[in-house]
Short mmCIF file of C-alpha atoms in Angstrom, two decimals:
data_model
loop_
_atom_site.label_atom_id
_atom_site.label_comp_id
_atom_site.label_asym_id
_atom_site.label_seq_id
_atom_site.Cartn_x
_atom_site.Cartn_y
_atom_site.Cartn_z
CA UNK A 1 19.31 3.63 -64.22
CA UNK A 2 19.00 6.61 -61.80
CA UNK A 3 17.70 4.97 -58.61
CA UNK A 4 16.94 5.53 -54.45
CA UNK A 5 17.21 1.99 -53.28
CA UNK A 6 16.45 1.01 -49.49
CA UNK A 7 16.15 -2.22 -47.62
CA UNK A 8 14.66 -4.27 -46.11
CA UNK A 9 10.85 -3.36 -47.95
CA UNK A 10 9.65 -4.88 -45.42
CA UNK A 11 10.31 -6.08 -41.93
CA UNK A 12 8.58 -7.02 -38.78
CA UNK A 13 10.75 -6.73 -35.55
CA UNK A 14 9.86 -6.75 -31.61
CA UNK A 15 10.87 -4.39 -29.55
CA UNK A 16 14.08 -3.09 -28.88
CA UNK A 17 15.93 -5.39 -31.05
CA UNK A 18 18.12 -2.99 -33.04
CA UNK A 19 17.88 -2.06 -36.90
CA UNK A 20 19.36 -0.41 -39.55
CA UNK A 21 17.57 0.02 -43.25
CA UNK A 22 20.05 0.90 -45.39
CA UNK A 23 19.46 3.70 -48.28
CA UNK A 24 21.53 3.72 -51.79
CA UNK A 25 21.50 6.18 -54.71
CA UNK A 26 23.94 6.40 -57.69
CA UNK A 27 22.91 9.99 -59.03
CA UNK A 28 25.99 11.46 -57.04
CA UNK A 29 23.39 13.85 -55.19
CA UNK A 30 24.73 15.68 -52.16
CA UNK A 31 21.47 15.72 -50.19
CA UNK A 32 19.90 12.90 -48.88
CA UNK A 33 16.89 12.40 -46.05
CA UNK A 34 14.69 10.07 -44.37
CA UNK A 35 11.16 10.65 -44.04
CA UNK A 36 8.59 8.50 -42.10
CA UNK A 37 4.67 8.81 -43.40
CA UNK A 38 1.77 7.98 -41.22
CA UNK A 39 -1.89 8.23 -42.00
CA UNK A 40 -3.04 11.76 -41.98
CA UNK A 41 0.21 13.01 -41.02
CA UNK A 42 1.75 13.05 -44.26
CA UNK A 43 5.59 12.85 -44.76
CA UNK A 44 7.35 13.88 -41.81
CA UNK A 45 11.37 14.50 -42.32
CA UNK A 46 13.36 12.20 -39.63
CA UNK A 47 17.07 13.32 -40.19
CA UNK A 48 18.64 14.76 -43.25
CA UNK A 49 22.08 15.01 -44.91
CA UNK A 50 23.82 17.82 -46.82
CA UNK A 51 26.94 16.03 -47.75
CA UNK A 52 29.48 13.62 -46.45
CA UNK A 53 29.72 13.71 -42.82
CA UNK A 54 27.05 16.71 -42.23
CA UNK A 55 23.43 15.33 -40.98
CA UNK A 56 21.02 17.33 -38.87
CA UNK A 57 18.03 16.38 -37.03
CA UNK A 58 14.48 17.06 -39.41
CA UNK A 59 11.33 17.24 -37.62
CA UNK A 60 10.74 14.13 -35.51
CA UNK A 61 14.48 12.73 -34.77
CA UNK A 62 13.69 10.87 -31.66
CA UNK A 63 14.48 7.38 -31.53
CA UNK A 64 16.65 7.41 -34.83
CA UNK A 65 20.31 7.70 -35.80
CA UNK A 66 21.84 8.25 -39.48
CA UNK A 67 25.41 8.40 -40.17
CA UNK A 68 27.16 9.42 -43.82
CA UNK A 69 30.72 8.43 -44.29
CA UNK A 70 30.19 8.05 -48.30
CA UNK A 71 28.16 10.28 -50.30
CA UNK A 72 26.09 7.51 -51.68
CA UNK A 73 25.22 6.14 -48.59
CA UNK A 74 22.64 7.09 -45.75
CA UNK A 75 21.40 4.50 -43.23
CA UNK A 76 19.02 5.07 -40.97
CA UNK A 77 19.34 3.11 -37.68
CA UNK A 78 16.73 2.48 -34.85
CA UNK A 79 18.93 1.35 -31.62
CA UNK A 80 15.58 0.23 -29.92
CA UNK A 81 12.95 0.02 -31.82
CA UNK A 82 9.38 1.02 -30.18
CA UNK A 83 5.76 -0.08 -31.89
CA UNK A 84 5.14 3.90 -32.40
CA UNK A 85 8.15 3.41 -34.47
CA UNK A 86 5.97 1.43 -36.97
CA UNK A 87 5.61 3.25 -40.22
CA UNK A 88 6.68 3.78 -43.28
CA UNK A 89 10.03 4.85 -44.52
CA UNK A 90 11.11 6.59 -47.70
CA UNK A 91 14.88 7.59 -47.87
CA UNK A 92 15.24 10.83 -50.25
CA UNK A 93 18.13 12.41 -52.23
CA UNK A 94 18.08 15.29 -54.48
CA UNK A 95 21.01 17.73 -56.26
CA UNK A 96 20.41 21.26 -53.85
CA UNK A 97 17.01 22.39 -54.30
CA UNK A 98 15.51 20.83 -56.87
CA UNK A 99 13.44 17.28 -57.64
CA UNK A 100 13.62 14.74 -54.61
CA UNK A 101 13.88 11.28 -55.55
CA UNK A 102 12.36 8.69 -52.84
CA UNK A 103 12.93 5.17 -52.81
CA UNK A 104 10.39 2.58 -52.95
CA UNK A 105 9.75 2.62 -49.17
CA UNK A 106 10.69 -0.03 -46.29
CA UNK A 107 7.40 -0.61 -44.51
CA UNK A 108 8.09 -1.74 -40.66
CA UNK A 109 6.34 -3.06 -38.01
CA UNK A 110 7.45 -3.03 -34.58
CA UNK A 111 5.74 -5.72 -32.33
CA UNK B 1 9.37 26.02 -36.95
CA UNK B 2 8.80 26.14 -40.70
CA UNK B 3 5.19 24.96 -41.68
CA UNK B 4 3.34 23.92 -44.40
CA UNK B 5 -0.94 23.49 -44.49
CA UNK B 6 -2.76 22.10 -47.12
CA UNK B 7 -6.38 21.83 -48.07
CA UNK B 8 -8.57 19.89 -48.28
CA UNK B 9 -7.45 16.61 -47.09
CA UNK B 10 -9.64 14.64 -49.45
CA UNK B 11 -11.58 16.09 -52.47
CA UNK B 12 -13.62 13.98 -55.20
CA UNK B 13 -14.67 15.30 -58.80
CA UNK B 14 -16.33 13.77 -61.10
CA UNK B 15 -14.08 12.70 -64.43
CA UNK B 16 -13.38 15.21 -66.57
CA UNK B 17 -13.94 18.07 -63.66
CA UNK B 18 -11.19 20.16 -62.26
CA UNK B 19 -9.65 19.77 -58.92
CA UNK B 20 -7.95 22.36 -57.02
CA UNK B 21 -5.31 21.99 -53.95
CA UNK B 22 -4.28 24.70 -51.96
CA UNK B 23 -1.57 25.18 -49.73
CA UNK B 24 0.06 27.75 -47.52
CA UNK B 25 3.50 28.43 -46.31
CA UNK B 26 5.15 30.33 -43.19
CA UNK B 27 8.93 30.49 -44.19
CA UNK B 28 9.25 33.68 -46.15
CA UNK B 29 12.45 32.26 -47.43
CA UNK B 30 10.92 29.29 -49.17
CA UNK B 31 11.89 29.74 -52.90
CA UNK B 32 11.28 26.69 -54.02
CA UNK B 33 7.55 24.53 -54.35
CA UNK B 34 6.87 20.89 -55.37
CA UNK B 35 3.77 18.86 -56.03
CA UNK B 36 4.31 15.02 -55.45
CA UNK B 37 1.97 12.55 -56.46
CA UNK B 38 1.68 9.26 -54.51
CA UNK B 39 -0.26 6.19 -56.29
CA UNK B 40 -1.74 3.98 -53.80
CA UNK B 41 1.62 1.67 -52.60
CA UNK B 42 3.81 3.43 -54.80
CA UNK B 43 6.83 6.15 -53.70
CA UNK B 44 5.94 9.83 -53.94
CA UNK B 45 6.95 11.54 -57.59
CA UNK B 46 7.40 15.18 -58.79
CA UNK B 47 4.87 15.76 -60.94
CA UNK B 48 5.43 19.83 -61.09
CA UNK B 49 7.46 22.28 -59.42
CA UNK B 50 7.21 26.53 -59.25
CA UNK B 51 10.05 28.77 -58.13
CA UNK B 52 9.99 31.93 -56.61
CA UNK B 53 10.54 34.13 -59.76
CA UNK B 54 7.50 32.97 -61.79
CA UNK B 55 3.59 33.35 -60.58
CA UNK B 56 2.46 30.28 -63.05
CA UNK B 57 4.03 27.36 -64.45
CA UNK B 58 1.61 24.81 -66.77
CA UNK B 59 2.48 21.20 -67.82
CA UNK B 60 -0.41 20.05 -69.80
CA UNK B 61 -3.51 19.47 -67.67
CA UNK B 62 -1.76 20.55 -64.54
CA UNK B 63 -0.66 24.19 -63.73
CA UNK B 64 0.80 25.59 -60.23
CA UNK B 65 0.23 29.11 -59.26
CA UNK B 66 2.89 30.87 -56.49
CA UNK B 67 1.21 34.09 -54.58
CA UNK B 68 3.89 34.75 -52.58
CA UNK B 69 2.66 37.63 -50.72
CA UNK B 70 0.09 36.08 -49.02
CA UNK B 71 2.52 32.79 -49.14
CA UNK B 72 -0.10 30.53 -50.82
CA UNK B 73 0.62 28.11 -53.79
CA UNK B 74 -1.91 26.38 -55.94
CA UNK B 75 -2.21 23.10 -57.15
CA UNK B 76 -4.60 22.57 -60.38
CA UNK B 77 -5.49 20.20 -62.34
CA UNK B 78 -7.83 19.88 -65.33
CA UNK B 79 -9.80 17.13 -67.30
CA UNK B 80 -9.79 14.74 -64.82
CA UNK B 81 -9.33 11.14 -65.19
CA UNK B 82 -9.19 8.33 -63.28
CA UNK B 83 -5.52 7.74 -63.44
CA UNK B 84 -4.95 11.11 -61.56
CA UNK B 85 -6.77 9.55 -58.29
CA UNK B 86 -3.93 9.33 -55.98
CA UNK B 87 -2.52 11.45 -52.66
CA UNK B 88 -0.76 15.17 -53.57
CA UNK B 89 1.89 16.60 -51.44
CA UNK B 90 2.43 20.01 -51.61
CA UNK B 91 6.00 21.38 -50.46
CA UNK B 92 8.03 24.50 -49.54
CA UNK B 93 11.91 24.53 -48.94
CA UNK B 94 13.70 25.92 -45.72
CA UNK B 95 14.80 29.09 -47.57
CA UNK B 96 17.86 31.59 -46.33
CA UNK B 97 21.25 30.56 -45.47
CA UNK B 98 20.20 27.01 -44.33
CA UNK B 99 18.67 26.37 -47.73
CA UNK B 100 20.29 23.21 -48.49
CA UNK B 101 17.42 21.38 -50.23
CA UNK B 102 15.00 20.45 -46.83
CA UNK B 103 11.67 19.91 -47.82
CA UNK B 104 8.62 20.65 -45.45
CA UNK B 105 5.80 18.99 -46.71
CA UNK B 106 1.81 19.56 -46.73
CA UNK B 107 -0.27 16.98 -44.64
CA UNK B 108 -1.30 15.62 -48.26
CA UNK B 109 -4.71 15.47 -50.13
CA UNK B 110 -6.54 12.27 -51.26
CA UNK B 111 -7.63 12.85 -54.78
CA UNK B 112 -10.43 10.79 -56.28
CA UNK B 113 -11.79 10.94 -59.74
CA UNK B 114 -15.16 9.53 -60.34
CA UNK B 115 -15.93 7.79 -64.08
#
């Protein structure tokens, strides 16, 4: 089954204690992104990734890190977490421009 | 930066009404325009898409409409029922050379659908 998986769903954490939520697909898609949505904000891109190796910085980067050394892989890593950190996450891939697929969504809460 | 505004942030019809979500666009580039629907505590899903070279695309009750002179796209939906209460996302790619499948999405509109 085509599928976006991420983990954990859900996790509460304290402040500054580091965290990575990792982010699978098996469609062989070369893009891949993370998005955090808030209320009223909608989803806002964090960091994105156009193949192996290549990420840039979305629209709110700060406080985040993402590395890709497979193509199937994207984690998304908070070094020290803050509480406006708390949100939720949906990891993204897609084949060029065409239909993104999200995960399920890791909701976190930074205490 | 690239932006994308959508209106109106919540809208409620009565079943069997039709709803309409607008949204507007500042990258001239953008060829490319997803809807996503997002049930409550469920992931966002395409539920239509337009591209540049057609003004209308329909799928059953729900048709998208692309004016892309005054870079505005349409969401609309018809017949109502309950099961479409959920949040829309409108979309628009980052078009050009650095079109590499980045998304910019609308601030989202809260759907509900009165029996």
């Amino acid at each position: 089954e085509a599928q976006v998986t991420q983990n954990p769903r859900y996790l509460i954490t304290v402040t500054g204690k580091k965290l990575t939520v990792t982010c699978s697909q098996n469609m062989n898609h070369e893009y891949m992104s993370w998005y955090r949505q808030d209320p009223g904000l909608g989803l806002r891109q964090i960091y994105y990734s156009m193949n192996v190796e290549v990420t840039d910085k979305g629209d709110v980067p700060e406080g985040y890190k993402v590395s890709r050394k497979e193509k199937r892989n994207f984690p998304l890593i908070l070094e020290s977490p803050s509480p406006n950190q708390t949100s939720l996450y949906f990891c993204a891939s897609s084949l060029g421009v065409g239909e993104l697929f999200f995960g399920e969504g890791s909701r976190l809460t930074v205490l | 930066g690239e932006n994308v505004e959508q209106h109106p942030s919540t809208l409620s019809v009565q079943e069997g009404d039709s709803a309409v979500i607008k949204c507007t666009y500042s990258d001239s580039a953008s060829n490319y325009f997803p809807w996503y629907k997002q049930e409550l505590g469920k992931r966002p899903q395409l539920i239509i898409d337009i591209r540049s070279n057609v003004g209308e695309k329909k799928d059953q009750r729900i048709a998208v409409t692309l004016n892309k002179t005054a870079k505005h796209f349409s969401l609309h939906i018809t017949e109502t029922q309950p099961e479409d209460s959920a949040v829309y996302f409108c979309a628009a790619n980052k078009g050009g050379s650095g079109n590499t499948g980045k998304l910019i999405f609308g601030q989202g509109t809260t759907l509900q659908v009165k029996p």
